XYZ file of C-alpha atoms in Angstrom:
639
model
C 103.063 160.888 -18.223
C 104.660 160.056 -21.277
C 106.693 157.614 -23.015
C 111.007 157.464 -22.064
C 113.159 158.649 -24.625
C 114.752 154.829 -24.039
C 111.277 153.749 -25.409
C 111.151 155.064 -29.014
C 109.294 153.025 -31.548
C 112.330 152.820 -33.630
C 113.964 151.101 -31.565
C 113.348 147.789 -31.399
C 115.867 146.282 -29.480
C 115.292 148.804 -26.329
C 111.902 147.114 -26.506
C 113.039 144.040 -26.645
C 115.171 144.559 -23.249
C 111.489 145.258 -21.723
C 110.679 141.693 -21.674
C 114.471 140.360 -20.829
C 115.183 138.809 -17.322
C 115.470 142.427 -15.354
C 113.887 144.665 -17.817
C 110.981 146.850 -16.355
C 108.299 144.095 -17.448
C 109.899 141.628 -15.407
C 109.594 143.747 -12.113
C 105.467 143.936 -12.561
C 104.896 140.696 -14.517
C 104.217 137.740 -11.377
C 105.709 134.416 -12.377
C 107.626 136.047 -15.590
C 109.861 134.185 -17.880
C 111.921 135.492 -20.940
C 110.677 133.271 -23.931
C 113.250 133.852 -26.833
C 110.192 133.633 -29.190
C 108.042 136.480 -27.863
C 111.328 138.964 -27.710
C 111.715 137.875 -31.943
C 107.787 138.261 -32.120
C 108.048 141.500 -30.457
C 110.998 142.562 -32.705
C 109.130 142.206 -36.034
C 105.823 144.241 -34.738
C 107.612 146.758 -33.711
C 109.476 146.812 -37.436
C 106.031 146.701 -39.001
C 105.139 150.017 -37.189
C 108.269 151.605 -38.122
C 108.154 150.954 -41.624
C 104.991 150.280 -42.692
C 104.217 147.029 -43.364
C 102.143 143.826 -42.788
C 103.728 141.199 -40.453
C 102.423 137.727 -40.701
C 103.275 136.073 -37.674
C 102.176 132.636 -36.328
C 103.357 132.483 -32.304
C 102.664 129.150 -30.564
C 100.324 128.527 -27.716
C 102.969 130.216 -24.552
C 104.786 132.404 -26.974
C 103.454 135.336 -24.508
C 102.482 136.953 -28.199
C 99.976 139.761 -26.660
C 102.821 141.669 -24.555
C 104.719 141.270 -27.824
C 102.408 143.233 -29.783
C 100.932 145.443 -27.194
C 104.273 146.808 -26.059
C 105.276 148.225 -29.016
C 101.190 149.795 -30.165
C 101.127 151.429 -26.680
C 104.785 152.936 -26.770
C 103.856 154.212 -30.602
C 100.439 155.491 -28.971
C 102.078 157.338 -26.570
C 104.976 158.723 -28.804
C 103.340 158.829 -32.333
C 99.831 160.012 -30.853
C 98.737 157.633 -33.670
C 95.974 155.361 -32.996
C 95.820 151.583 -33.092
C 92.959 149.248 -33.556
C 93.613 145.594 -31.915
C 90.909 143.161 -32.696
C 90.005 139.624 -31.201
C 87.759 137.239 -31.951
C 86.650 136.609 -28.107
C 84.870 139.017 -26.135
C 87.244 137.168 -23.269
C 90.434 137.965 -24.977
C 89.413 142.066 -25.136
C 88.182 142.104 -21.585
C 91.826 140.497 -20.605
C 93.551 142.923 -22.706
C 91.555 145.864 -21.166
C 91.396 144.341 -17.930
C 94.623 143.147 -17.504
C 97.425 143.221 -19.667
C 97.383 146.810 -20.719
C 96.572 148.514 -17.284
C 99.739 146.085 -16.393
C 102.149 147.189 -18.948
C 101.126 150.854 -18.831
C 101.829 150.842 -15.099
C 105.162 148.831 -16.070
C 106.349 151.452 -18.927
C 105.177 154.744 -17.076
C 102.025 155.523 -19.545
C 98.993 157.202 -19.453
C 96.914 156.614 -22.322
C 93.534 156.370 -23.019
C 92.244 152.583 -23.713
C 88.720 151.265 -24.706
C 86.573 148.230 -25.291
C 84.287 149.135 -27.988
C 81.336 147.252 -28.736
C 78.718 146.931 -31.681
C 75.385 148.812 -30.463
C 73.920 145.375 -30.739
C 75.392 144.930 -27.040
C 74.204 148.055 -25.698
C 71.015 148.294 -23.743
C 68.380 151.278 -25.492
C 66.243 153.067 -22.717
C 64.103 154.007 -25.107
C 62.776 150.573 -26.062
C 62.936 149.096 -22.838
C 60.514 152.082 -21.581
C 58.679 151.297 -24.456
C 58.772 147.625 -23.562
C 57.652 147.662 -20.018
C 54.171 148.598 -20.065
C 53.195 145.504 -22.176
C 55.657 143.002 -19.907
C 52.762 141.575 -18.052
C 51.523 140.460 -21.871
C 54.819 138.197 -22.025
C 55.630 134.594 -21.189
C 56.274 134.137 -17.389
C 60.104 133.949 -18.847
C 60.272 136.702 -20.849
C 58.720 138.528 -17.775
C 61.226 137.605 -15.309
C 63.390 138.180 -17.307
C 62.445 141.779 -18.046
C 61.953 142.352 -14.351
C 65.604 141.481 -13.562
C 66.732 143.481 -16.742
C 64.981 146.510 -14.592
C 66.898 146.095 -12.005
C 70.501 146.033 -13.416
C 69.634 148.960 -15.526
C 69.378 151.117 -12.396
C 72.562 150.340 -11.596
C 74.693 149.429 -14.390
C 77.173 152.237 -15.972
C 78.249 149.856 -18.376
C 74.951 149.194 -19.750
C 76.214 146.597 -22.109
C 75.384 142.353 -22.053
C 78.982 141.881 -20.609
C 77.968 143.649 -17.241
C 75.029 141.465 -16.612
C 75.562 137.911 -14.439
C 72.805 137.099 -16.228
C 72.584 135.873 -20.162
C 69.178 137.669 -21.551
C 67.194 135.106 -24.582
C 67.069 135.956 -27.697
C 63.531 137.670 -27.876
C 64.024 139.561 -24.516
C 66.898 141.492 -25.860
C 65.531 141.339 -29.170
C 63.078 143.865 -27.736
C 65.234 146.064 -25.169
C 68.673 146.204 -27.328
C 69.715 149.005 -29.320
C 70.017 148.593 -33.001
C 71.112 151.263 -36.120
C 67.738 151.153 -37.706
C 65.336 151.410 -34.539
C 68.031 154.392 -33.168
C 66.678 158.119 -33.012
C 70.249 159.198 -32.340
C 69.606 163.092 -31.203
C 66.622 162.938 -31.566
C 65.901 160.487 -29.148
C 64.916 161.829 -25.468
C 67.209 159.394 -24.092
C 70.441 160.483 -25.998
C 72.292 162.619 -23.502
C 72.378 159.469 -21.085
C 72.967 156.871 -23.711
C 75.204 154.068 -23.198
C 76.122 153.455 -26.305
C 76.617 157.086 -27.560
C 78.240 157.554 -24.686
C 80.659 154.428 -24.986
C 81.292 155.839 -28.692
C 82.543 159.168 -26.888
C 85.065 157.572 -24.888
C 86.289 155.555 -27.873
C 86.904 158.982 -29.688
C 89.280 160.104 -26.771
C 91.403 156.426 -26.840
C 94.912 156.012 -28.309
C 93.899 152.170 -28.180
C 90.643 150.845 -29.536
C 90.050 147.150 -28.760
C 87.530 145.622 -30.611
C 86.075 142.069 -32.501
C 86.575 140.913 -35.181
C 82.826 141.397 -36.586
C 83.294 144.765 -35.147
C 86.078 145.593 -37.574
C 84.490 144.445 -40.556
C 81.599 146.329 -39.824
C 83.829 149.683 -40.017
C 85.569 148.374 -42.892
C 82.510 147.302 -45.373
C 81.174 151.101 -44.470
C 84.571 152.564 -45.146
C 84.478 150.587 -48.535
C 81.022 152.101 -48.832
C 81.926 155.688 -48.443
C 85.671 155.447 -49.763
C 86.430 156.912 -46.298
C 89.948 155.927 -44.479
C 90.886 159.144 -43.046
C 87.691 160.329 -40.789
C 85.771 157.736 -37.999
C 83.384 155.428 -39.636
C 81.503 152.551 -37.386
C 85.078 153.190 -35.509
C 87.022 156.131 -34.879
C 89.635 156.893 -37.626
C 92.825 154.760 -37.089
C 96.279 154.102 -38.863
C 97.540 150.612 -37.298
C 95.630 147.397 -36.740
C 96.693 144.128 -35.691
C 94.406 141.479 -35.608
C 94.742 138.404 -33.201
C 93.214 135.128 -33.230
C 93.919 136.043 -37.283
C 92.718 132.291 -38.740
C 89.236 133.322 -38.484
C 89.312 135.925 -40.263
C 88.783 134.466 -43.786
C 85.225 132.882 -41.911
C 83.980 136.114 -40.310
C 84.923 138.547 -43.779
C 82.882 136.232 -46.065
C 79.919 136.125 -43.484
C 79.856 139.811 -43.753
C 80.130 140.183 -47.111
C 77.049 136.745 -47.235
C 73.254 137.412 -48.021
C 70.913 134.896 -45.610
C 67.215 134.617 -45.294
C 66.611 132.551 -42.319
C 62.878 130.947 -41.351
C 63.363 131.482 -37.641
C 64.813 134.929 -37.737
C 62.313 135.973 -39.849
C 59.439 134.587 -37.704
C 60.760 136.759 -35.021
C 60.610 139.892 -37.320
C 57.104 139.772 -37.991
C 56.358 138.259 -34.248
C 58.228 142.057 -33.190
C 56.117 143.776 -35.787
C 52.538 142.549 -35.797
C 51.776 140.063 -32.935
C 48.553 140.480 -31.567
C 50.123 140.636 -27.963
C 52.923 142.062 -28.178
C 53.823 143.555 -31.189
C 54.863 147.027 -32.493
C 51.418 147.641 -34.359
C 49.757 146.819 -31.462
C 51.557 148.529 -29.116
C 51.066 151.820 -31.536
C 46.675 150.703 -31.286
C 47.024 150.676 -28.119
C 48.812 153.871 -27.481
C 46.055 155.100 -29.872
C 43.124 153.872 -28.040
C 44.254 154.848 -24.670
C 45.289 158.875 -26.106
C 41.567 159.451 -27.067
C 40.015 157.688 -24.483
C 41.767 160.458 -22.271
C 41.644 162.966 -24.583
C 38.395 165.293 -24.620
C 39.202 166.113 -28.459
C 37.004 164.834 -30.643
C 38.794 161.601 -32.373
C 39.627 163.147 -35.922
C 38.296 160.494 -39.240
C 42.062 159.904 -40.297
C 42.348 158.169 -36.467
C 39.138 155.962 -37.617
C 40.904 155.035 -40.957
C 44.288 154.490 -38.772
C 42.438 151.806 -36.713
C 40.462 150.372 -39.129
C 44.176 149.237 -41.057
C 45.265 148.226 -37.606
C 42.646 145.973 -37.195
C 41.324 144.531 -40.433
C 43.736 145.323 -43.718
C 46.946 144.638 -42.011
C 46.298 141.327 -40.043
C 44.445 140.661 -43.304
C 47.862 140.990 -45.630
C 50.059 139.568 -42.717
C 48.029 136.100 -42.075
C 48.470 135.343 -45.953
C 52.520 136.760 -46.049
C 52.866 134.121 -42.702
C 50.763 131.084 -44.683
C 53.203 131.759 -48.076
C 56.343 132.595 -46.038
C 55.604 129.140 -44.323
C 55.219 127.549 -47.976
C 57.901 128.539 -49.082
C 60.631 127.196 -46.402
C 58.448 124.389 -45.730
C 58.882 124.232 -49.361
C 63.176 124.735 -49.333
C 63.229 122.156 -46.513
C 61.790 119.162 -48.412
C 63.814 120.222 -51.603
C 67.108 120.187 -49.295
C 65.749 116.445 -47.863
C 65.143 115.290 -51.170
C 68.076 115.880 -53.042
C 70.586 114.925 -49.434
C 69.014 111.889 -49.839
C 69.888 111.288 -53.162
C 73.021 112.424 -52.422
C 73.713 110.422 -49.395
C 71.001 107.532 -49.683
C 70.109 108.197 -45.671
C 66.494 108.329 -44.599
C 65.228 111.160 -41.938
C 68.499 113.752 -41.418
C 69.047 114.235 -38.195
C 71.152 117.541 -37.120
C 72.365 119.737 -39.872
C 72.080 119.081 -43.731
C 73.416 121.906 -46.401
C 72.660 121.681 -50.015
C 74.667 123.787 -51.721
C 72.267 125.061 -55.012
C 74.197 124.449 -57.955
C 73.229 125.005 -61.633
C 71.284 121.436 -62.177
C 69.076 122.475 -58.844
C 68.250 125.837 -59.508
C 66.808 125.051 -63.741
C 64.974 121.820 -62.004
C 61.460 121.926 -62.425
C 60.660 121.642 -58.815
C 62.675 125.399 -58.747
C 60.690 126.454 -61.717
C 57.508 125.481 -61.171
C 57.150 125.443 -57.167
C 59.842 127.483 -55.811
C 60.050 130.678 -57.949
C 56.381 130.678 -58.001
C 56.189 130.707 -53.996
C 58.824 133.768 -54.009
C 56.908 135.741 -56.534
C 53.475 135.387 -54.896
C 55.440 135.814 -51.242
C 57.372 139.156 -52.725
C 54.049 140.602 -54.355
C 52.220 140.151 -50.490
C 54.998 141.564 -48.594
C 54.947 144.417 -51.270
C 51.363 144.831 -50.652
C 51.935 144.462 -46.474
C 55.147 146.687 -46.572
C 53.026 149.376 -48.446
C 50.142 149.625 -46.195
C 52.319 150.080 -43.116
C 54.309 153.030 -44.909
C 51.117 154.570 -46.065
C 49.871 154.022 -42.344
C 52.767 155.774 -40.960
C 52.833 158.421 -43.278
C 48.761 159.620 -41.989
C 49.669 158.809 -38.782
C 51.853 162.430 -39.229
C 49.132 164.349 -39.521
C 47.154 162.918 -35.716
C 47.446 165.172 -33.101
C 50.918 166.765 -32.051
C 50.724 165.538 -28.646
C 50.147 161.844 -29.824
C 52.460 162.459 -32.819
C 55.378 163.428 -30.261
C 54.348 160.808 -27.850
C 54.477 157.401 -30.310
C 57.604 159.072 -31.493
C 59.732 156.029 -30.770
C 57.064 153.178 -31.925
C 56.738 155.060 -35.118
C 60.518 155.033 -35.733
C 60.427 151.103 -34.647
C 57.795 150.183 -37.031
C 59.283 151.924 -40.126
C 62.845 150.379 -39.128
C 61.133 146.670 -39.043
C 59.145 147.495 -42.231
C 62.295 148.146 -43.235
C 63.709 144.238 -42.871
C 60.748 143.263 -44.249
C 61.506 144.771 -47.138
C 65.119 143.723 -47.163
C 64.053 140.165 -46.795
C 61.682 140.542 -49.921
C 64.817 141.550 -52.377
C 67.344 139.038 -50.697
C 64.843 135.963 -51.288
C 64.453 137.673 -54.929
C 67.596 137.908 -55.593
C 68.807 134.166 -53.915
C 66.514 131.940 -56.237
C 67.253 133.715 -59.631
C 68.253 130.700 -61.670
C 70.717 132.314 -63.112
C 74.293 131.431 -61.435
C 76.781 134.144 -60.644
C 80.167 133.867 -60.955
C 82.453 134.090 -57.899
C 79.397 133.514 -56.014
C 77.958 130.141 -54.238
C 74.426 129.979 -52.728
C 73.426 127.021 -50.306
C 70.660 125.907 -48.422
C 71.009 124.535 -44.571
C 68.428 123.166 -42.404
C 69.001 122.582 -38.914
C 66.341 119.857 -36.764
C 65.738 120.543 -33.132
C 65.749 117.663 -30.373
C 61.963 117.749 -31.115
C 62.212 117.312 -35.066
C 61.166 120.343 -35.833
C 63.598 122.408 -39.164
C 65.029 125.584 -39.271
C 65.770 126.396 -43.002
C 67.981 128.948 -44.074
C 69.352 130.111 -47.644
C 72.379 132.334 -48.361
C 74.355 133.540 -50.911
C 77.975 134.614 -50.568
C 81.215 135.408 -52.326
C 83.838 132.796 -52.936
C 86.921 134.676 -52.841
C 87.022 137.799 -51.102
C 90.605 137.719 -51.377
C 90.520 141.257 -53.655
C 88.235 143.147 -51.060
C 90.446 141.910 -47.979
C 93.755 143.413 -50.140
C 91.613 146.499 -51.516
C 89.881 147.762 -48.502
C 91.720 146.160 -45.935
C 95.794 145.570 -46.311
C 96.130 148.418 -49.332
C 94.460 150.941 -46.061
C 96.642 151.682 -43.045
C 99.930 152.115 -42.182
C 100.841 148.572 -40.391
C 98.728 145.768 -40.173
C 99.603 142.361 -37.713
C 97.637 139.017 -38.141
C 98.880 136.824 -35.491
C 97.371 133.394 -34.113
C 98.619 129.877 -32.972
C 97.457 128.505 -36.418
C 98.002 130.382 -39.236
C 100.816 128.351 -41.389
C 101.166 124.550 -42.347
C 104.566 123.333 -41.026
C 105.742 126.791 -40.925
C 104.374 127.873 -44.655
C 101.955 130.688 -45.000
C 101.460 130.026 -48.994
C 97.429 128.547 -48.120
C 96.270 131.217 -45.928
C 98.268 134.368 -47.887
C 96.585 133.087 -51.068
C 92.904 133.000 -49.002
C 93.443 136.075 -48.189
C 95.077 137.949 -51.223
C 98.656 138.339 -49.531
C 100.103 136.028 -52.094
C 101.055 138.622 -54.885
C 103.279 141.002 -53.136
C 102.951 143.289 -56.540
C 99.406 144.039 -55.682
C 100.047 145.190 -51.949
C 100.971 148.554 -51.454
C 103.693 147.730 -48.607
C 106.447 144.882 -47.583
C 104.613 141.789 -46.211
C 107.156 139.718 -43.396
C 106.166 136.210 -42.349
C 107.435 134.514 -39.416
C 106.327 131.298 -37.464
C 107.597 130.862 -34.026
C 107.089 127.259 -32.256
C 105.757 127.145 -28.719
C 107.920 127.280 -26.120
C 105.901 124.248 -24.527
C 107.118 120.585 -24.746
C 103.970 119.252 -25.037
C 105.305 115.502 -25.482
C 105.960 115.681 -21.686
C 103.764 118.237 -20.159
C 100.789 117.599 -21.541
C 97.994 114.490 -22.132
C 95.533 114.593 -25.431
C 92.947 111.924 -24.592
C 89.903 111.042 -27.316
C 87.301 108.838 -26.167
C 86.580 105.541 -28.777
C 83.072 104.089 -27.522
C 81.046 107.315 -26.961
C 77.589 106.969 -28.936
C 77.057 108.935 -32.004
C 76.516 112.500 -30.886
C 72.870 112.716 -32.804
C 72.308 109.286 -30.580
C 70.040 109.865 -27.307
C 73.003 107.623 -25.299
C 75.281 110.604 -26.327
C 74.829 113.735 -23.259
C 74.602 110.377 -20.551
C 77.979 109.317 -22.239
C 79.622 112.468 -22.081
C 78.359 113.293 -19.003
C 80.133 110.318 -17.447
C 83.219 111.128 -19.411
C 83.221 114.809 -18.085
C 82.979 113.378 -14.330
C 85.468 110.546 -14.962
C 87.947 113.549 -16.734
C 87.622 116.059 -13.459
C 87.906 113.325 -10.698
C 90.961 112.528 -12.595
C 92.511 116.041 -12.667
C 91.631 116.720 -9.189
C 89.190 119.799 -10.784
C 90.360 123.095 -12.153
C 88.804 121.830 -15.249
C 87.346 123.842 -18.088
C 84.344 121.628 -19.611
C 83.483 123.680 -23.126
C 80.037 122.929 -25.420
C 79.130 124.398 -28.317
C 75.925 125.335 -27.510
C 74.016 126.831 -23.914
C 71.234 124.281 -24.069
C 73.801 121.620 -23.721
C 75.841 123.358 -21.074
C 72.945 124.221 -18.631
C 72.072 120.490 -18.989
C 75.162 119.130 -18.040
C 75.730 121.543 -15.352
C 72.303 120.636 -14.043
C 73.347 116.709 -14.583
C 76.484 117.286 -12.711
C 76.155 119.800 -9.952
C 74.908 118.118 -7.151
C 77.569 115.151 -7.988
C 80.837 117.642 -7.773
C 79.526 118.970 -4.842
C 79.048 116.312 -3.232
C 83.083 115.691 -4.225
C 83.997 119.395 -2.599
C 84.385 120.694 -6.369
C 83.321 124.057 -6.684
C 81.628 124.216 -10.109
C 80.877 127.296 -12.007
C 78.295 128.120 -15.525
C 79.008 131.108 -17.956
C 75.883 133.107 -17.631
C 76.084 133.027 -13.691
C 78.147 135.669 -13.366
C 80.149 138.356 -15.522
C 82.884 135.979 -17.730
C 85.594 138.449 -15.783
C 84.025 137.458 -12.922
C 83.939 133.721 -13.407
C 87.422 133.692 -14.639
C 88.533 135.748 -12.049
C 86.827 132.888 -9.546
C 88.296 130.292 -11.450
C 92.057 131.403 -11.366
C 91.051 131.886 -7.187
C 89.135 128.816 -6.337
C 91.063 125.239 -6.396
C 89.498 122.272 -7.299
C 87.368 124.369 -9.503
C 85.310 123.258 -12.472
C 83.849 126.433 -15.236
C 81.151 124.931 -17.796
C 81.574 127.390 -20.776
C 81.165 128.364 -24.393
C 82.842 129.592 -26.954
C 83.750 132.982 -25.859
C 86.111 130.708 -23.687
C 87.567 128.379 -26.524
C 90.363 130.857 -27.162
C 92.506 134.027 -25.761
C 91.927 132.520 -21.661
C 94.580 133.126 -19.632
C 94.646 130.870 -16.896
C 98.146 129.819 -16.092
C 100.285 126.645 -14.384
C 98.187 124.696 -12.182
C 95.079 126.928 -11.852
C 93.839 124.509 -15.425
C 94.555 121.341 -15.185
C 92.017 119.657 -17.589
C 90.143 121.342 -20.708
C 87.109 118.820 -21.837
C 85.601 119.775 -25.211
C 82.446 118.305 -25.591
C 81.726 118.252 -29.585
């Protein structure tokens, strides 16, 4: 079914009569009102389609801006055949606008196009390393096991296959080891690939008119179009000519992460845990698999299989204890340089928290760097050099084994050159991060982060300062129209700050007309709603503070007679309080709910249904949730 003549992109103002009192929206919109604000909202998108150009639009919280932008990228979808790219930064906000508001407007205009959610293949489960990963699950912490047993189940009946499908949240180092990733992926190679999830989620999103995506998501396909000068055929993403980005003010955040370098202590732990742990690791998975092949074999065990396990169990472990001693050194090393110099800085005694250093000229030519710090690097590079080498040299006689074994440790072999790989990555980044010499445009920090228990996790990163000239070169120079809409983009309606943060400022350098726009809410927020800040809770770092806020929480739902939305910033914090408070709301007749319970469609969708309801969440539920009139009565932020 296609598009009405009535519903031309050119025409704005028949669009606009889609969202006036009577107009076809109206009719399958429950609880509609006309908002003055969305129709102008909706007017300047759909002028940005027709003639090309970047609108810059800040729409108050209520300003109903998603119909205003989806209406007119699904009628130029449908009449244009043109493809648009609509990014969010919430996984909630794209399940709402897949979920939701498009089937709804679609059904409302008379359309039949082809929409998807695409994901990174970070979210996607890989059959090939989970049945790699199963054999050795009985090796695993009771956690990890459970874990992986559950995991077995929903992949027998997932379609989805993605983390968004499970009611459970997998840790770090289960899907660490069952996720698919670009460098451990066989693509057609693998056995698998036919019945891939995430080859055969990137089919679907090569048949959509409407790609919805986030924001990390996007900047991945952008940095490898920059890469390969490519605009016109798919990248990471299918090929595309509009984009509007919503939740636009983070952005700026999310580019200049992309475009950061990071070494981090704890992430790199878990590298060389994945590669050479004497439990569970790749390299001894692949001895294993070795071991039990010629124990079954009746072919005589060939001397390059001797010379194999000999590396395996001596020359390796031999190179990786002293890489783990000097890798441990070194951030032990960066930790007490950070301490030092914060407490200079600051005059405080032991941090507590968070504490970031950033490493300016006077740090990096002290003699601590010279004399302690380079040193560590060098000697840490040369051993990982040394490691790195005998697992590619490994590898490369492990070719010429037997066929049968050869096609059998097919997928461990690709696994341990991909995390060789990293290894080797890490060994230029921390090269390249504590060169003395200072780059311009360019800042590089150091942050260390203490656990309840004391224990630091030091990280060190280098990034760009303004990335203002790749966002205008790569991103706004690129497609036909771009939107950047959000709640809070503009300072008392002036977009001067954030255009020049983002290179929007000189109009000579874009390649297309740039229109800027801030529409107020339509909320009076003076009367309809309460902002209420707590001024004797304990320091947050103080061990009064969860008892504190756990009392404030209670006090804040009893008061709003639930339908409350209680939001942390971390999961460790949430499954405490929800533990804390459980047995007290039900006591009350408050049904409480906890993100990783259930699907987050699924626990909204329980939310909006059940009264007196209270949802303990993260942020994937700080922004883009619709949950209208009196099904939220209370939002509790806990930070």
């Amino acid at each position: 079914m296609t598009a009405p003549e009535t519903l031309a992109p050119t025409s704005a103002d028949a669009l606009v009569k889609l969202i006036e009192p009577g107009g076809r929206v109206s009719l399958f919109l429950k609880g509609f009102e006309a908002r003055p604000q969305q129709q102008d909202m909706l007017r300047q998108v759909a002028g940005a389609y027709s003639n090309s150009e970047i609108a810059l639009i800040e729409a108050g919280t209520g300003t109903g801006k998603s119909l205003a932008y989806l209406i007119p990228a699904l009628v130029h979808a449908a009449t244009q055949k043109k493809r648009t790219v609509i990014a969010t930064g919430t996984i909630t906000l794209q399940e709402q606008l897949v979920r939701k508001d498009i089937p709804m407007l679609m059904h409302a205009l008379g359309l039949d196009l082809k929409v998807c959610l695409v994901k990174g293949m970070g979210n996607y489960l890989c059959k090939r390393k989970f049945d790699d990963t199963l054999p050795s699950a009985e090796a695993r912490p009771d956690a990890e096991r459970e874990q992986l047993a559950q995991l077995s189940q929903w992949a027998e009946v997932t379609r989805d296959g993605s983390r968004s499908d499970m009611s459970m949240i997998p840790s770090y180092n289960v899907w660490e080891l069952v996720g698919a990733e670009p460098d451990t992926c066989n693509f057609r190679k693998c056995s698998h690939y036919n019945k891939c999830f995430f080859f055969q989620a990137r089919k679907q999103a090569e048949d959509a008119q409407i790609l919805v995506v986030n924001h990390h998501l996007l900047f991945a396909d952008l940095v490898r179009r920059a890469q390969e000068d490519n605009y016109d055929k798919a990248a990471i993403l299918p090929e595309y000519d509009h984009l509007i980005i919503d939740e636009a003010h983070n952005i700026e955040d999310v580019a200049a992460e992309y475009f950061a370098s990071r070494v981090t202590r704890s992430e790199a732990s878990r590298l060389v845990a994945r590669l050479s742990s004497e439990r569970t690791g790749k390299l001894t998975d692949f001895k294993r698999k070795l071991t039990e092949h010629f124990s079954r074999s009746k072919k005589e065990q060939p001397p390059i299989a001797a010379g194999i396990r000999d590396r395996l169990l001596h020359d390796l472990p031999s190179l990786r204890r002293h890489y783990v001693q000097q890798f441990g050194d070194l951030f032990d090393a960066l930790t007490t340089f950070t301490e030092h110099h914060q407490v200079q800085r600051d005059g405080q005694g032991a941090p507590r928290g968070e504490i970031k250093l950033r490493l300016r000229p006077e740090h990096l030519e002290s003699p601590t760097w010279a004399c302690e710090i380079i040193p560590l690097v060098d000697k840490l590079a040369s051993n990982l050099a040394k490691y790195s080498s005998g697992i590619a040299m490994m590898l490369v006689d492990a070719k010429d084994l037997p066929e049968d074994f050869v096609e059998q440790a097919q997928g461990i072999f690709h696994d341990i050159g991909a995390l060789n790989g990293r290894l080797a990555e890490i060994r230029m980044k921390l090269k390249s991060l504590v060169a003395s010499k200072e780059e311009p445009d360019s800042v590089r920090w150091l942050e260390v982060q203490y656990s309840r228990a004391g224990t630091a996790n030091c990280t060190l990163v280098g990034a760009r300062l303004d990335i203002a000239p790749k966002l205008r070169e790569h991103l706004f120079n690129k497609f036909k129209s771009i939107v950047l809409c959000s709640a809070t983009l503009a300072t008392k309606s002036d977009f001067s700050f954030y255009k020049q943060r983002l290179g929007l400022e000189d109009q000579g350098k874009l390649q297309k007309k740039l229109t800027e726009t801030a529409f107020s809410s339509p909320f009076d927020y003076d009367k309809q709603a309460l902002l209420a800040i707590p001024t004797d809770m304990p320091a947050p770092t103080s061990e009064k503070f969860f008892d504190a806020a756990c009392e404030r929480i209670w006090e804040s739902v009893c008061a709003s007679r639930g339908n409350a939305l209680i939001l942390f910033t971390s999961y460790g914090m949430l499954r405490k309080a929800y533990d804390a408070l459980v047995k007290r709301l039900a006591e009350r007749r408050f049904h409480a709910f906890k993100q990783g319970d259930s699907a987050r469609h699924r626990l909204l969708e329980q939310f909006r249904e059940t009264d007196y309801s209270v949802l303990f969440a993260t942020y994937s539920f700080w922004e883009g949730v619709d949950l209208a009139g009196d099904t939220l009565r209370c939002v509790v932020i806990v930070k």
